[in-house]
Tab-separated table of C-alpha atoms and ligand atoms in Angstrom:
chain	number	residue	atom	x	y	z
E	14	UNK	CA	-1.172	191.807	84.129
E	15	UNK	CA	-3.387	188.818	83.400
E	16	UNK	CA	-6.530	188.019	85.394
E	17	UNK	CA	-7.465	184.649	86.822
E	18	UNK	CA	-10.709	183.963	88.670
E	19	UNK	CA	-10.294	182.515	92.166
E	20	UNK	CA	-13.355	180.304	92.481
E	21	UNK	CA	-14.811	176.844	91.911
E	22	UNK	CA	-18.264	178.230	91.059
E	23	UNK	CA	-19.168	177.330	87.476
E	24	UNK	CA	-21.706	180.164	87.113
E	25	UNK	CA	-19.101	182.722	88.156
E	26	UNK	CA	-16.562	181.208	85.761
E	27	UNK	CA	-19.040	181.205	82.863
E	28	UNK	CA	-20.012	184.818	83.555
E	29	UNK	CA	-16.395	186.028	83.920
E	30	UNK	CA	-15.280	184.111	80.827
E	31	UNK	CA	-18.017	185.830	78.803
E	32	UNK	CA	-16.469	189.230	79.609
E	33	UNK	CA	-13.510	188.397	77.383
E	34	UNK	CA	-10.677	189.223	79.768
E	35	UNK	CA	-10.256	185.994	81.716
E	36	UNK	CA	-6.896	184.219	81.392
E	37	UNK	CA	-7.258	181.391	83.915
E	38	UNK	CA	-8.886	179.985	87.052
E	39	UNK	CA	-7.507	179.036	90.444
E	40	UNK	CA	-9.321	176.762	92.877
E	41	UNK	CA	-8.465	175.425	96.306
E	42	UNK	CA	-10.025	172.918	98.740
E	43	UNK	CA	-11.898	175.683	100.603
E	44	UNK	CA	-13.370	177.108	97.406
E	45	UNK	CA	-14.491	173.617	96.327
E	46	UNK	CA	-16.044	172.980	99.768
E	47	UNK	CA	-17.806	176.370	99.535
E	48	UNK	CA	-19.788	175.277	96.460
E	49	UNK	CA	-20.753	171.995	98.168
E	50	UNK	CA	-18.265	169.951	96.132
E	51	UNK	CA	-18.120	166.170	96.670
E	52	UNK	CA	-14.927	164.091	96.598
E	53	UNK	CA	-16.124	161.738	93.848
E	54	UNK	CA	-17.053	164.678	91.607
E	55	UNK	CA	-13.820	166.653	92.081
E	56	UNK	CA	-12.011	165.572	88.910
E	57	UNK	CA	-15.164	165.926	86.813
E	58	UNK	CA	-15.695	169.412	88.250
E	59	UNK	CA	-12.164	170.494	87.313
E	60	UNK	CA	-12.851	169.059	83.845
E	61	UNK	CA	-16.000	171.193	83.571
E	62	UNK	CA	-14.016	174.324	84.488
E	63	UNK	CA	-11.380	173.466	81.854
E	64	UNK	CA	-14.115	173.060	79.256
E	65	UNK	CA	-15.700	176.431	80.082
E	66	UNK	CA	-12.471	178.441	79.891
E	67	UNK	CA	-10.914	176.564	76.974
E	68	UNK	CA	-7.474	175.054	76.414
E	69	UNK	CA	-5.526	178.327	76.542
E	70	UNK	CA	-6.574	179.154	80.108
E	71	UNK	CA	-4.669	177.397	82.902
E	72	UNK	CA	-6.865	175.932	85.658
E	73	UNK	CA	-5.181	175.314	89.009
E	74	UNK	CA	-6.395	172.244	90.909
E	75	UNK	CA	-4.896	171.640	94.339
E	76	UNK	CA	-3.425	168.438	95.676
E	77	UNK	CA	-4.441	167.704	99.267
E	78	UNK	CA	-1.705	165.103	99.765
E	79	UNK	CA	1.041	165.713	102.323
E	80	UNK	CA	3.953	163.584	101.106
E	81	UNK	CA	6.093	163.918	97.976
E	82	UNK	CA	4.980	160.637	96.431
E	83	UNK	CA	1.301	161.195	97.168
E	84	UNK	CA	1.433	164.742	95.782
E	85	UNK	CA	3.145	163.466	92.611
E	86	UNK	CA	0.496	160.724	92.228
E	87	UNK	CA	-2.267	163.297	92.772
E	88	UNK	CA	-0.592	165.685	90.359
E	89	UNK	CA	-0.321	163.090	87.587
E	90	UNK	CA	-4.025	162.245	88.007
E	91	UNK	CA	-5.059	165.920	88.043
E	92	UNK	CA	-2.932	166.706	84.981
E	93	UNK	CA	-4.650	163.870	83.110
E	94	UNK	CA	-8.026	165.644	83.413
E	95	UNK	CA	-7.184	168.228	80.728
E	96	UNK	CA	-4.073	169.701	79.095
E	97	UNK	CA	-4.632	173.087	80.776
E	98	UNK	CA	-4.665	171.745	84.356
E	99	UNK	CA	-1.972	173.203	86.595
E	100	UNK	CA	-1.280	171.284	89.804
E	101	UNK	CA	-1.431	173.468	92.891
E	102	UNK	CA	1.051	172.402	95.545
E	103	UNK	CA	1.628	173.980	98.982
E	104	UNK	CA	5.002	175.582	99.658
E	105	UNK	CA	6.561	173.059	102.060
E	106	UNK	CA	9.448	170.573	101.885
E	107	UNK	CA	7.374	167.699	100.480
E	108	UNK	CA	5.704	170.151	98.135
E	109	UNK	CA	9.022	171.384	96.763
E	110	UNK	CA	10.208	167.831	96.122
E	111	UNK	CA	6.907	166.989	94.413
E	112	UNK	CA	7.104	170.154	92.325
E	113	UNK	CA	10.550	169.145	91.065
E	114	UNK	CA	9.276	165.668	90.163
E	115	UNK	CA	6.150	167.002	88.425
E	116	UNK	CA	8.105	169.673	86.530
E	117	UNK	CA	10.536	166.978	85.359
E	118	UNK	CA	7.531	165.105	83.941
E	119	UNK	CA	6.411	168.259	82.094
E	120	UNK	CA	3.499	168.945	84.469
E	121	UNK	CA	3.110	172.620	85.415
E	122	UNK	CA	2.845	173.488	89.114
E	123	UNK	CA	1.416	176.499	90.916
E	124	UNK	CA	3.144	176.736	94.311
E	125	UNK	CA	0.577	178.104	96.707
E	126	UNK	CA	0.513	179.424	100.270
E	127	UNK	CA	3.706	181.365	99.579
E	128	UNK	CA	4.428	184.111	102.102
E	129	UNK	CA	8.103	185.031	101.761
E	130	UNK	CA	10.972	185.696	99.352
E	131	UNK	CA	12.937	182.569	100.395
E	132	UNK	CA	9.850	180.390	99.820
E	133	UNK	CA	9.323	181.961	96.390
E	134	UNK	CA	12.966	181.501	95.359
E	135	UNK	CA	12.886	177.846	96.420
E	136	UNK	CA	9.623	177.327	94.511
E	137	UNK	CA	11.188	178.786	91.362
E	138	UNK	CA	14.301	176.617	91.727
E	139	UNK	CA	12.101	173.544	92.238
E	140	UNK	CA	10.529	174.212	88.841
E	141	UNK	CA	7.253	175.942	89.713
E	142	UNK	CA	5.532	177.453	86.663
E	143	UNK	CA	3.535	179.809	88.906
E	144	UNK	CA	4.150	181.123	92.422
E	145	UNK	CA	1.229	182.438	94.449
E	146	UNK	CA	2.071	184.903	97.225
E	147	UNK	CA	-1.019	185.573	99.387
E	148	UNK	CA	-1.864	189.199	100.160
E	149	UNK	CA	-5.083	189.222	102.195
E	150	UNK	CA	-4.023	186.605	104.719
E	151	UNK	CA	-1.039	188.801	105.671
E	152	UNK	CA	-3.376	191.749	106.067
E	153	UNK	CA	-5.617	189.540	108.253
E	154	UNK	CA	-2.791	189.298	110.790
E	155	UNK	CA	-2.094	193.053	110.594
E	156	UNK	CA	0.965	192.576	108.368
E	157	UNK	CA	1.651	193.952	104.880
E	158	UNK	CA	0.851	191.411	102.152
E	159	UNK	CA	1.516	193.833	99.311
E	160	UNK	CA	5.058	194.487	100.559
E	161	UNK	CA	5.747	190.740	100.338
E	162	UNK	CA	4.473	190.659	96.754
E	163	UNK	CA	6.729	193.570	95.836
E	164	UNK	CA	9.730	191.817	97.419
E	165	UNK	CA	8.931	188.523	95.698
E	166	UNK	CA	8.472	190.124	92.261
E	167	UNK	CA	11.810	191.903	92.653
E	168	UNK	CA	13.697	188.864	93.962
E	169	UNK	CA	12.392	186.524	91.253
E	170	UNK	CA	13.167	189.157	88.607
E	171	UNK	CA	16.802	189.233	89.724
E	172	UNK	CA	17.420	185.727	88.344
E	173	UNK	CA	16.708	183.603	85.296
E	174	UNK	CA	14.628	180.561	86.231
E	175	UNK	CA	13.625	179.539	82.725
E	176	UNK	CA	15.882	176.472	82.814
E	177	UNK	CA	14.054	175.256	85.935
E	178	UNK	CA	10.463	175.380	84.708
E	179	UNK	CA	8.347	173.145	82.472
E	180	UNK	CA	9.383	173.663	78.815
E	181	UNK	CA	11.684	176.498	79.937
E	182	UNK	CA	8.718	178.835	80.362
E	183	UNK	CA	9.037	181.988	82.413
E	184	UNK	CA	7.940	181.546	86.034
E	185	UNK	CA	4.996	183.864	86.728
E	186	UNK	CA	3.934	185.498	89.976
E	187	UNK	CA	0.234	185.240	90.807
E	188	UNK	CA	-0.884	187.841	93.345
E	189	UNK	CA	-3.374	185.761	95.353
E	190	UNK	CA	-5.667	186.163	98.359
E	191	UNK	CA	-6.857	189.429	96.867
E	192	UNK	CA	-9.592	191.233	98.765
E	193	UNK	CA	-10.017	194.533	96.892
E	194	UNK	CA	-9.589	196.296	93.568
E	195	UNK	CA	-6.851	198.347	95.226
E	196	UNK	CA	-4.903	195.129	95.887
E	197	UNK	CA	-5.032	194.585	92.104
E	198	UNK	CA	-3.838	198.139	91.396
E	199	UNK	CA	-0.922	197.842	93.792
E	200	UNK	CA	0.065	194.341	92.620
E	201	UNK	CA	0.043	195.560	88.991
E	202	UNK	CA	2.235	198.539	89.872
E	203	UNK	CA	4.634	196.141	91.565
E	204	UNK	CA	4.823	194.031	88.409
E	205	UNK	CA	2.972	190.881	89.483
E	206	UNK	CA	2.278	188.913	86.281
E	207	UNK	CA	-1.197	187.736	87.254
E	208	UNK	CA	-3.879	188.590	89.804
E	209	UNK	CA	-6.262	185.835	90.822
E	210	UNK	CA	-9.406	187.501	92.091
E	211	UNK	CA	-12.714	186.439	93.619
E	212	UNK	CA	-15.737	187.223	91.400
E	213	UNK	CA	-16.865	189.984	93.776
E	214	UNK	CA	-13.547	191.797	93.317
E	215	UNK	CA	-13.639	191.286	89.534
E	216	UNK	CA	-17.049	192.989	89.414
E	217	UNK	CA	-15.749	195.908	91.498
E	218	UNK	CA	-12.743	196.254	89.160
E	219	UNK	CA	-15.079	197.203	86.300
E	220	UNK	CA	-16.913	199.865	88.274
E	221	UNK	CA	-16.170	203.546	88.771
E	222	UNK	CA	-18.692	206.175	89.959
E	223	UNK	CA	-17.459	208.656	87.319
E	224	UNK	CA	-18.122	206.063	84.601
E	225	UNK	CA	-21.694	205.660	85.926
E	226	UNK	CA	-22.194	209.420	86.165
E	227	UNK	CA	-20.732	210.015	82.689
E	228	UNK	CA	-22.863	207.271	81.141
E	229	UNK	CA	-25.969	208.659	82.791
E	230	UNK	CA	-25.250	212.145	81.361
E	231	UNK	CA	-24.569	210.751	77.875
E	232	UNK	CA	-27.851	208.812	77.887
E	233	UNK	CA	-29.849	211.848	79.060
E	234	UNK	CA	-28.239	214.074	76.407
E	235	UNK	CA	-28.876	211.449	73.736
E	236	UNK	CA	-32.582	211.556	74.694
E	237	UNK	CA	-32.480	215.279	73.798
E	238	UNK	CA	-30.986	214.405	70.391
E	239	UNK	CA	-33.693	211.799	69.796
E	240	UNK	CA	-36.436	214.285	70.698
E	241	UNK	CA	-34.987	217.248	68.796
Y	316	LIG	C1	-4.987	181.335	95.532
Y	316	LIG	O1	-4.781	180.639	94.550
Y	316	LIG	C2	-5.938	181.016	96.599
Y	316	LIG	O2	-6.938	180.174	96.093
Y	316	LIG	C3	-6.672	182.216	97.136
Y	316	LIG	O3	-6.288	183.406	96.509
Y	316	LIG	C4	-6.745	182.293	98.616
Y	316	LIG	O4	-7.467	183.438	98.989
Y	316	LIG	P1	-8.043	183.663	100.434
Y	316	LIG	O5	-6.929	184.043	101.356
Y	316	LIG	O6	-9.017	184.784	100.272
Y	316	LIG	O7	-8.701	182.394	100.863
């Protein structure tokens, strides 16, 4: 499993990138609004994220357009920011059509707001490079988001979509809307290719009380060695 950071916060991205295990970043309009982002700075901000993570890390930037042609126009402009930009497109009819058009132009798309197997299969057929099933938002309505991820991973794995995607690359499933380290564990066991996690969850993923206790004991015992 690869790890993406789900944020538009440059400090969080810099910090996570310095840990050496970051493979990409996903943003969305809410995350950009959360950091006080302004419309006229949006493209520059995505450019700054791309610079921090480097050319090998995909950075998803979302189109807020609602029609095929507007999404395609948005997507072309976003893709021009940096070679590692991935255009995030909502899973809807206009979004599917735009995804096909962008994929045909060699622009990778992350189909977002995906909640079902049929949506995921359509996204893959339309040429999506990434598909993002949301876990937490299902849980918010007392449903089982992880079960949907498991179903989607299995359904996508039943078929070969390489001919549909940009440069014939393998479509990858991004477990999104992650709220806990356990979501990451379960999504990994289900075979999701990527987990995109908020910085708070990433920090919790590193921690374990037995690691803290063990480290504490090692340090105390090493003091004895130093004083012997
Ligand atoms: C995915 O790419 C989305 O940005 C994100 O995971 C949504 O998460 P949320 O449901 O916590 O807002």
